[in-house]
Short mmCIF file of C-alpha atoms in Angstrom, two decimals:
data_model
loop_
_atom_site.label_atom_id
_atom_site.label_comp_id
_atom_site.label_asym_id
_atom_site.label_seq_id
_atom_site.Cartn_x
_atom_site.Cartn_y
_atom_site.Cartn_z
CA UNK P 267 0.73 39.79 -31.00
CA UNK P 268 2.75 37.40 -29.00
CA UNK P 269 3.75 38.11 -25.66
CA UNK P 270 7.59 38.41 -25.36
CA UNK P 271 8.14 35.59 -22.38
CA UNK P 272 4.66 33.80 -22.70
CA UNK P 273 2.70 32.53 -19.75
CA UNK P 274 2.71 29.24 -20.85
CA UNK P 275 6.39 27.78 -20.40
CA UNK P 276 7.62 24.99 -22.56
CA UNK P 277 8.51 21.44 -21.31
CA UNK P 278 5.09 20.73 -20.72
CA UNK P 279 4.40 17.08 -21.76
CA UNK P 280 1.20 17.75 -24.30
CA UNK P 281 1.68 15.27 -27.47
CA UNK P 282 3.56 16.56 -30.03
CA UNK P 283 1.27 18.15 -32.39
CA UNK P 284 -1.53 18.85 -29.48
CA UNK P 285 -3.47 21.89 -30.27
CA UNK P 286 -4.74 22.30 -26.32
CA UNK P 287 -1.10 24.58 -25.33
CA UNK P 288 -1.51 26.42 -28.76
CA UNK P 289 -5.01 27.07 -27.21
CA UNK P 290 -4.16 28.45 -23.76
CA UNK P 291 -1.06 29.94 -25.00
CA UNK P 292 -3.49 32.33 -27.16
CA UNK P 293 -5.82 33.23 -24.19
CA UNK P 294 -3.34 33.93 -21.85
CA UNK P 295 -0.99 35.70 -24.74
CA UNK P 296 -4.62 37.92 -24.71
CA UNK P 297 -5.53 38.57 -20.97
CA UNK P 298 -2.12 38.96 -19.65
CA UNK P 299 -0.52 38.39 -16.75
CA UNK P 300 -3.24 39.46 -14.15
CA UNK P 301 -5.43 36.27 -14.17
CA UNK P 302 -6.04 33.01 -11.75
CA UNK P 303 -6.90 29.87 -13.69
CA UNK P 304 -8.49 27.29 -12.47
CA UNK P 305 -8.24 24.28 -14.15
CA UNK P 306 -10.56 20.89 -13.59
CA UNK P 307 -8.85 17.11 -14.36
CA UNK P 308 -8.05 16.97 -17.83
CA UNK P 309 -5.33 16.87 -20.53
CA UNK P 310 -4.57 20.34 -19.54
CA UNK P 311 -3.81 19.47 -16.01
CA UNK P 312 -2.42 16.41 -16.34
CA UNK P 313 0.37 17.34 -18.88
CA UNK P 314 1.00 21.18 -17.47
CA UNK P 315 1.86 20.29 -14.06
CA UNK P 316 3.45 16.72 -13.56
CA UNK P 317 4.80 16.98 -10.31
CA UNK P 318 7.17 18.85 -9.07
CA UNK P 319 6.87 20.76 -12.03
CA UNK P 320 4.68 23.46 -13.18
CA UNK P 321 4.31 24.88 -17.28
CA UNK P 322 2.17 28.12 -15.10
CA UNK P 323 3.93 31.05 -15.11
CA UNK P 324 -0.17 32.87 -13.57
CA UNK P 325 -0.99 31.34 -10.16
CA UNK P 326 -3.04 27.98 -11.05
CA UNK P 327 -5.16 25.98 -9.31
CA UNK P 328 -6.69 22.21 -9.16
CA UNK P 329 -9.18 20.65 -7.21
CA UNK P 330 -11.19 18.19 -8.66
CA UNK P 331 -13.12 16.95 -11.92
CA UNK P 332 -16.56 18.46 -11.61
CA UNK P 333 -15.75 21.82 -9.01
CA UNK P 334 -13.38 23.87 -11.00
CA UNK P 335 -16.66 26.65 -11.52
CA UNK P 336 -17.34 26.14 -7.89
CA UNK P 337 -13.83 26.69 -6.70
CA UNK P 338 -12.99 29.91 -9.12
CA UNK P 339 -16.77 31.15 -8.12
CA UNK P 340 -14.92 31.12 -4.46
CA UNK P 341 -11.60 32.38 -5.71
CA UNK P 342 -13.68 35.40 -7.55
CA UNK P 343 -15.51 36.24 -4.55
CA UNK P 344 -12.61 36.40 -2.26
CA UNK P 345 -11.14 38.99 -4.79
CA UNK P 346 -14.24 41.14 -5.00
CA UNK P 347 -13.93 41.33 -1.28
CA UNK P 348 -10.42 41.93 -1.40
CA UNK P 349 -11.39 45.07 -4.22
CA UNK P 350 -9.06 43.37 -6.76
CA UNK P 351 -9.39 43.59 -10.34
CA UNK P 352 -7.49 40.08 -11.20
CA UNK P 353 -9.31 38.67 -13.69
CA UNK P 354 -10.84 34.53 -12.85
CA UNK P 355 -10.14 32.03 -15.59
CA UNK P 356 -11.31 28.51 -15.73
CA UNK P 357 -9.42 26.66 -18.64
CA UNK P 358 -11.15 23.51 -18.80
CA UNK P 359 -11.49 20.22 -21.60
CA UNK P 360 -15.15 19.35 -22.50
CA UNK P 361 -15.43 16.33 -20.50
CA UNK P 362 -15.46 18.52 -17.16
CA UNK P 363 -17.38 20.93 -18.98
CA UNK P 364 -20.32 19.54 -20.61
CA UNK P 365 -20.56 16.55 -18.50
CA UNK P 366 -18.93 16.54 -14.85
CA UNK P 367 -18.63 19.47 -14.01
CA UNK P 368 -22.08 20.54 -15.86
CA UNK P 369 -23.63 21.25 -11.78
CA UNK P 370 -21.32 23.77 -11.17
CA UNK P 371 -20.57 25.34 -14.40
CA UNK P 372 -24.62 25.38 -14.27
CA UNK P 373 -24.57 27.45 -10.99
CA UNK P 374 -22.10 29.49 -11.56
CA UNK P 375 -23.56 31.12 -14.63
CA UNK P 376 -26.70 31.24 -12.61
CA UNK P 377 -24.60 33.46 -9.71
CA UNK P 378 -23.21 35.71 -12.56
CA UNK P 379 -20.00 35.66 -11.05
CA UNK P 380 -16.76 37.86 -12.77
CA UNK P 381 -15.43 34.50 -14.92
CA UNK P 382 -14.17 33.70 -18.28
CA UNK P 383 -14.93 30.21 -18.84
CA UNK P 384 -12.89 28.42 -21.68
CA UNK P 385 -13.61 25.30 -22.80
CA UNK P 386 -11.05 23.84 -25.18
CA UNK P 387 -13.32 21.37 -26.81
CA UNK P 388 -11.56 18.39 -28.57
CA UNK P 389 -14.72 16.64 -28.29
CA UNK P 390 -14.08 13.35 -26.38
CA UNK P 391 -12.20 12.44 -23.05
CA UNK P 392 -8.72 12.33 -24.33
CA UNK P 393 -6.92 11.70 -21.07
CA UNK P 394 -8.15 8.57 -20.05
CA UNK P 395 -7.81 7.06 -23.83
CA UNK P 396 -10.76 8.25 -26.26
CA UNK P 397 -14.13 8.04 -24.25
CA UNK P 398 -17.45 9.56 -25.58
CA UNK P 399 -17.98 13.03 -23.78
CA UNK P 400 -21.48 15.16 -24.46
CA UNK P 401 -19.60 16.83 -26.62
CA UNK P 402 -18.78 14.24 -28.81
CA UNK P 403 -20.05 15.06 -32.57
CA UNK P 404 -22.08 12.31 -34.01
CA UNK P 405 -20.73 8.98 -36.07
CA UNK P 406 -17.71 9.22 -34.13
CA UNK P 407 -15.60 6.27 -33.27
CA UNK P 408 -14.54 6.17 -29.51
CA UNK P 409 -13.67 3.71 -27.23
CA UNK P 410 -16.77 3.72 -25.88
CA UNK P 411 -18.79 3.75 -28.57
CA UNK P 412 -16.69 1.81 -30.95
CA UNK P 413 -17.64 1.23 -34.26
CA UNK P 414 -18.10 -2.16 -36.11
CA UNK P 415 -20.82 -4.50 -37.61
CA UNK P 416 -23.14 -3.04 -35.41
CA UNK P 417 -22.63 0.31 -34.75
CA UNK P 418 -21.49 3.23 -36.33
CA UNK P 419 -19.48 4.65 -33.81
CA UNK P 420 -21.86 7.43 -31.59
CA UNK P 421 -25.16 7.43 -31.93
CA UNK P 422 -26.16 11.23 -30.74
CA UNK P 423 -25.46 14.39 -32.13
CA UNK P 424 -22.66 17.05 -30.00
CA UNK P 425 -24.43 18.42 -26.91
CA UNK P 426 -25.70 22.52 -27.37
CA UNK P 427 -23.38 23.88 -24.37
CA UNK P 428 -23.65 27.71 -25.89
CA UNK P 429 -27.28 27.30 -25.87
CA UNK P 430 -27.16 25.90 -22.31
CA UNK P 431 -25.10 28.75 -21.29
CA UNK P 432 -27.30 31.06 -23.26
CA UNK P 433 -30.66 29.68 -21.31
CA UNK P 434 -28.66 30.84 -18.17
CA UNK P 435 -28.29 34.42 -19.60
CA UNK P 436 -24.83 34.61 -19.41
CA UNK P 437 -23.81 37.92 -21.18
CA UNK P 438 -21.26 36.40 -23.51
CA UNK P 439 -20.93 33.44 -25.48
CA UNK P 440 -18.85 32.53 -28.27
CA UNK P 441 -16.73 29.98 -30.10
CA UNK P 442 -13.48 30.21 -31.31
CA UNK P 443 -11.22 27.86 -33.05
CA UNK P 444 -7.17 27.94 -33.02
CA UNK P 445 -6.68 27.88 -36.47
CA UNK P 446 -8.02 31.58 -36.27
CA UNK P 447 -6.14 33.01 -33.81
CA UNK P 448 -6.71 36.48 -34.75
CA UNK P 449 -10.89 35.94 -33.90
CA UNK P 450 -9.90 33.85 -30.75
CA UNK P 451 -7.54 36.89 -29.40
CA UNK P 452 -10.32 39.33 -30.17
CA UNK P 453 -12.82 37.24 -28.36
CA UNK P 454 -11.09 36.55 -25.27
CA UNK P 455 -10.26 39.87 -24.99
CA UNK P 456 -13.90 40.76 -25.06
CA UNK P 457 -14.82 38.48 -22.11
CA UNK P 458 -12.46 39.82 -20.40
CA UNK P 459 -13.29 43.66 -20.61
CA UNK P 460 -16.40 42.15 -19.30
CA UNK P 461 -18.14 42.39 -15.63
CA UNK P 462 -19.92 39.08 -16.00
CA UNK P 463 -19.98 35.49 -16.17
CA UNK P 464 -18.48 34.60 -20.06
CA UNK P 465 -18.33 31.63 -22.19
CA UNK P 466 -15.36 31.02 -24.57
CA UNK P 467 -15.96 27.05 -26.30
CA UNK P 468 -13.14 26.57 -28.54
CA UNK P 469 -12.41 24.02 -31.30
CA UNK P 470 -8.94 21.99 -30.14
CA UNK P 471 -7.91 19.01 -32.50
CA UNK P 472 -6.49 15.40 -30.50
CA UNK P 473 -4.21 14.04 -32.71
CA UNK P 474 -4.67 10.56 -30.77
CA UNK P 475 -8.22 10.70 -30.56
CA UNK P 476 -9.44 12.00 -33.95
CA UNK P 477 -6.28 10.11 -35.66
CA UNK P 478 -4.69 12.12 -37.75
CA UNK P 479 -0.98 13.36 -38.83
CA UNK P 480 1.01 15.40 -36.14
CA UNK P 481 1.37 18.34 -38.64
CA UNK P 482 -2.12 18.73 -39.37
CA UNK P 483 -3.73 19.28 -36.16
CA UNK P 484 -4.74 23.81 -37.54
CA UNK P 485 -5.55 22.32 -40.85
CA UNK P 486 -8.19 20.20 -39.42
CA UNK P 487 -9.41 22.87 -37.04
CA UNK P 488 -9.80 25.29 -40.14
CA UNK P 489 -12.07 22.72 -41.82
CA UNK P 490 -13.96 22.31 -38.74
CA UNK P 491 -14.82 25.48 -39.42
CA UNK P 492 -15.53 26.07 -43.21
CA UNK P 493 -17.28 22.92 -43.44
CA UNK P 494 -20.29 24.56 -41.07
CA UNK P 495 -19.64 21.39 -38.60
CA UNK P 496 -18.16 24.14 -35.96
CA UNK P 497 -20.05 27.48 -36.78
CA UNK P 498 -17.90 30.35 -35.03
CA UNK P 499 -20.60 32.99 -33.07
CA UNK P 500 -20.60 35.12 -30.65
CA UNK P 501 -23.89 36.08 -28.54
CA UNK P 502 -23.86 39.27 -26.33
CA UNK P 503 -26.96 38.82 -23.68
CA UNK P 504 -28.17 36.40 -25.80
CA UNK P 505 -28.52 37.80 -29.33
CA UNK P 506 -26.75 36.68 -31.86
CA UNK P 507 -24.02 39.23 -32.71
CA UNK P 508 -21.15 38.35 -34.63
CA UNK P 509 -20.73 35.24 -37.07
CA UNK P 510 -17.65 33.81 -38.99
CA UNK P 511 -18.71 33.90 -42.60
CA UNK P 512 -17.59 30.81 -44.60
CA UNK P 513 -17.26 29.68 -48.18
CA UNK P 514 -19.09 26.05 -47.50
CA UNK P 515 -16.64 22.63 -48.52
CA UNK P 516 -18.19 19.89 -47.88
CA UNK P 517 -17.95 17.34 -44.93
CA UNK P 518 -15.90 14.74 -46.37
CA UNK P 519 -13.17 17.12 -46.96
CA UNK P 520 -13.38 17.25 -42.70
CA UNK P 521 -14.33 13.30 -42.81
CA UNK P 522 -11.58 12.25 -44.22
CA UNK P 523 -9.05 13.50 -43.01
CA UNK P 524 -9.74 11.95 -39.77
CA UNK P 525 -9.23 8.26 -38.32
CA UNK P 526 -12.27 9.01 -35.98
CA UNK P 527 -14.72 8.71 -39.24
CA UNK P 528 -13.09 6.49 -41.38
CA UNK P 529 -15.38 3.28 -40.77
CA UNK P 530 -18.34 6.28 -42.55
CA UNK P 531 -16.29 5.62 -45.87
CA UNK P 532 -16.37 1.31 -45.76
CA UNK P 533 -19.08 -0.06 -43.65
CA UNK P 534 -22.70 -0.39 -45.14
CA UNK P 535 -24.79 2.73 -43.93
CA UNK P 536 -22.30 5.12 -44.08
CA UNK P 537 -23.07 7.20 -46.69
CA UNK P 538 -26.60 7.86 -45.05
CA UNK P 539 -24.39 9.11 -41.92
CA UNK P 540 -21.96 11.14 -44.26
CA UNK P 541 -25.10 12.79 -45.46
CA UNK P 542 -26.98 13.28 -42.28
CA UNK P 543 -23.36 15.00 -41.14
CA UNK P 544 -23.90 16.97 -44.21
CA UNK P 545 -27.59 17.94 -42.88
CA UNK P 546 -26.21 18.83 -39.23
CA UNK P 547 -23.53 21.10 -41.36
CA UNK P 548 -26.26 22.90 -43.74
CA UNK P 549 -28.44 23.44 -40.32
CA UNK P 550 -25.63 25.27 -38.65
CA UNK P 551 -25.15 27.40 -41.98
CA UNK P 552 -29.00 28.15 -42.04
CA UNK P 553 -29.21 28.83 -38.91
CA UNK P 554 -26.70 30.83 -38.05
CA UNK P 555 -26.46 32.74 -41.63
CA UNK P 556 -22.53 31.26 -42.09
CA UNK P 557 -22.95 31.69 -45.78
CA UNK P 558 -20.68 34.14 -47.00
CA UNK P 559 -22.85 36.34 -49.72
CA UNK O 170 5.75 10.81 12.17
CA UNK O 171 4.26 11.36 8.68
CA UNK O 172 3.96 14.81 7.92
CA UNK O 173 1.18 15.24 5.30
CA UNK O 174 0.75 18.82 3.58
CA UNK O 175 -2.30 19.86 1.79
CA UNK O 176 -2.19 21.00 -1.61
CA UNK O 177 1.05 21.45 -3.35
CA UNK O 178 3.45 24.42 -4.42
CA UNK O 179 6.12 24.41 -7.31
CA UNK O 180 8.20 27.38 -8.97
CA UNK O 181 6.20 28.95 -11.77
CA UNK O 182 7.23 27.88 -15.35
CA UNK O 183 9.41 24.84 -14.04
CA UNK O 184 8.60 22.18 -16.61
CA UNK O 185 11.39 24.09 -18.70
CA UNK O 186 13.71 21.67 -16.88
CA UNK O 187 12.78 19.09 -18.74
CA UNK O 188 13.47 19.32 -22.00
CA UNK O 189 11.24 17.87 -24.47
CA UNK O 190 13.35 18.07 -27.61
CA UNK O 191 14.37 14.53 -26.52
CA UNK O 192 11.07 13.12 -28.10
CA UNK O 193 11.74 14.65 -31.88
CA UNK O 194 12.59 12.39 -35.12
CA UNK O 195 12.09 15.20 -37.45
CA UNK O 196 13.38 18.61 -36.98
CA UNK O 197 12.36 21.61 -38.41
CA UNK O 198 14.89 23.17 -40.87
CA UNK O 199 14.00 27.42 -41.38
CA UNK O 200 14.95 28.40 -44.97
CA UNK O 201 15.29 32.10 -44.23
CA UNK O 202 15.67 33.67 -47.64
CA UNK O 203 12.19 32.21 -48.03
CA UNK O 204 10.90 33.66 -44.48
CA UNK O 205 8.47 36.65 -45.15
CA UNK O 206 8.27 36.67 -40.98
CA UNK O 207 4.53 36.58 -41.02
CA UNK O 208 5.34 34.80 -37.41
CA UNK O 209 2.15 32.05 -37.68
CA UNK O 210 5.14 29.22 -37.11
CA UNK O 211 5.26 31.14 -33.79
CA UNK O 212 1.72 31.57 -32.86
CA UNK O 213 0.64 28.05 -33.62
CA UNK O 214 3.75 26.09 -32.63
CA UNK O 215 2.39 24.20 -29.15
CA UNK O 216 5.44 24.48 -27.11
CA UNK O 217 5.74 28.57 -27.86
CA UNK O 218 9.33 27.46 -28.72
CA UNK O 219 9.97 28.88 -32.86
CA UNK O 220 10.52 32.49 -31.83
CA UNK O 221 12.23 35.51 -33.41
CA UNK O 222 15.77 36.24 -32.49
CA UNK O 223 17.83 39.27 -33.87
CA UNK O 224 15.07 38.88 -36.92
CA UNK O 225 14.91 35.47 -37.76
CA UNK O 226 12.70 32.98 -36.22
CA UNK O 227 14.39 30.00 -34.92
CA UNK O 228 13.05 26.81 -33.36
CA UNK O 229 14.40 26.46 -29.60
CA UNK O 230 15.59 22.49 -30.16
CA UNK O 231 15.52 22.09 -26.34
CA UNK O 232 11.79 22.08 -26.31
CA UNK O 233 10.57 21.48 -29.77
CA UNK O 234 9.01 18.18 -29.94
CA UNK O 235 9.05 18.28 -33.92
CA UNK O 236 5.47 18.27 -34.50
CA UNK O 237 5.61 20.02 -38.38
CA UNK O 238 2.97 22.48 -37.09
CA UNK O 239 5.00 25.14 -38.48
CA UNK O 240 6.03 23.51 -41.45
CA UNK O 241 2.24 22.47 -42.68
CA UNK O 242 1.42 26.23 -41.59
CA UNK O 243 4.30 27.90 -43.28
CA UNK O 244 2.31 30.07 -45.91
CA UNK O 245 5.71 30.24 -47.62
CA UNK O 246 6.70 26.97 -47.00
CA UNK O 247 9.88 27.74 -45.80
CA UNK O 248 10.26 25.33 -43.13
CA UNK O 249 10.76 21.40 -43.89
CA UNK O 250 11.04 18.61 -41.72
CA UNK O 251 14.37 16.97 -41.90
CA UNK O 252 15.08 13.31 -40.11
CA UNK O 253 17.31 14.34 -37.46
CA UNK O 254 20.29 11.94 -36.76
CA UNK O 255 21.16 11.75 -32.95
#
């Protein structure tokens, strides 16, 4: 299933165990060669092209933080005039996705314009050293909201984007995570077979923000997953029509393995916040029918 | 008279100059008799760099940043991480 030269050249400088190259490796491994990304600030475009170098081997483009859907709504236009049938990526973290660049993500599903917009979510801003993001799960220990005597690290539960992207109709949304690579393929494939806005969230590990061995990084991905904490879905025109069926383990075996939660396991309170993690996990499973029978 | 140019253009794929096998301590160690070539070492491996040649899959040392992706992933457990002595 791998490309023989991939798209994604080595020599980038992503930590050693990073699960974000994995990530576009994968989608790009899936399109194929005839695709422009465009890429906002983030660990993705920080590490892939430190200049003069370039990890690209598809034509790429930066502009800023919060236009990336703005500039590849542009780019996709251009093309439509031009009667091409190159596909528009934006490969984005969740920092430009969820939060900065929320305006024109937000208009450009409204437009309905030709894009496959991946998010590869590791659920903080991991560039700038650990900040709190919208997509930042709850009880997690940032820099930003730190935990200690007084606090127990964030105080609000992950931000809904695939129900924000539903509300805009976009035709397809899913999540993916890389420690199934076989569902992630299959899905990006989908949205890109598509004539229509799609939106790809998927699961991405930090080893230096969640704190946890290099090695690790698909292992903790995988219980992501099969705890219910990251339900994988897909809606097409906003029905639900695909879930990944799970046998349920329960959150401390995804807890615990992390730096990011350990202050749940000593400080006073924390086993109310391990269980309302628990609740958040049996919600997803309810709601979304995870369950496997 | 400073010349400034808008936007910037670099050869496609050219981070594989530098080579960052430089930043290892462990190294990953393929016991092939073990190998059932079920290639996830290759598909999760970050830097695309354990790949298959003439039938064995072989971590490219120039880029491979020893992580122990493959090794934790290895369903076989056929790869170990050995302390590499420079």
């Amino acid at each position: 299933m791998i490309q023989e030269q991939s798209l994604f050249a080595p020599g980038h400088r992503a930590c050693a165990g990073c699960s974000m190259p994995t990530v576009v490796r994968l989608v790009l491994d899936a399109t194929g060669p005839n695709v422009i990304v465009v890429s906002p600030t983030g660990c993705l475009e920080v590490t892939s092209t430190p200049f003069p170098e370039s990890a690209w081997k598809v034509p790429w483009l930066h502009s800023l933080f919060e236009n990336a859907a703005a500039v590849a709504s542009g780019v996709e236009t251009i093309l439509k005039r031009q009667c091409k049938d190159t596909k528009v990526l934006v490969i984005g973290g969740d920092g430009s996705t969820f939060d900065i660049g929320m305006g024109s993500n937000s208009g450009m599903f409204e437009r309905g314009h030709d894009i496959m917009y991946v998010c590869y979510d590791n659920e903080a801003y991991m560039n700038t050293g650990v900040q709190r993001s919208g997509s930042t799960p709850f009880c997690v220990h940032t820099t930003t909201t730190p935990s200690g005597e007084q606090s127990l690290g964030n105080p609000k539960p992950k931000k809904d984007m695939p129900a924000i992207a539903i509300a805009h109709h976009v035709p397809y949304v899913a999540t993916a995570s890389v420690a199934f690579p076989v569902d992630l393929r299959r899905k990006v494939k989908r949205a890109a077979e598509l004539r229509g806005t799609s939106y790809l969230q998927i699961n991405a590990p930090c080893i230096t923000g969640w704190t946890f061995e290099t090695g690790s990084t698909i292992e903790i991905s995988r219980l992501a997953v099969e705890t219910g904490l990251y339900p994988l879905f897909e809606f097409v025109n906003g029905k639900l029509a695909d879930v990944k069926k799970i046998r349920p383990r329960p959150v401390t075996d995804y807890l615990k393995a992390q730096g990011r939660y350990r202050h749940l396991f000593k400080a006073p309170g924390g086993k109310e916040a391990i269980a309302a993690i628990q609740a958040i996990a049996d919600e997803n499973i309810a709601n979304y029918g995870l369950a496997q029978e | 008279m400073l010349k400034v140019i808008a936007g910037g253009y670099v050869e496609p794929g050219s981070t594989q100059v530098t080579k960052t096998g430089a930043w290892r301590t462990f190294v990953p160690v393929v016991d092939q008799k073990r190998c059932s070539k079920c290639s996830l070492c290759e598909i999760y491996c970050p830097e695309g760099c354990i790949r298959m040649v003439e039938g064995l899959f072989i971590p490219d040392l120039d880029y491979c940043k020893g992580c122990s992706i493959c090794a934790h992933e290895c369903p076989r457990k056929a790869i170990t991480m050995v302390l590499e002595e420079k």
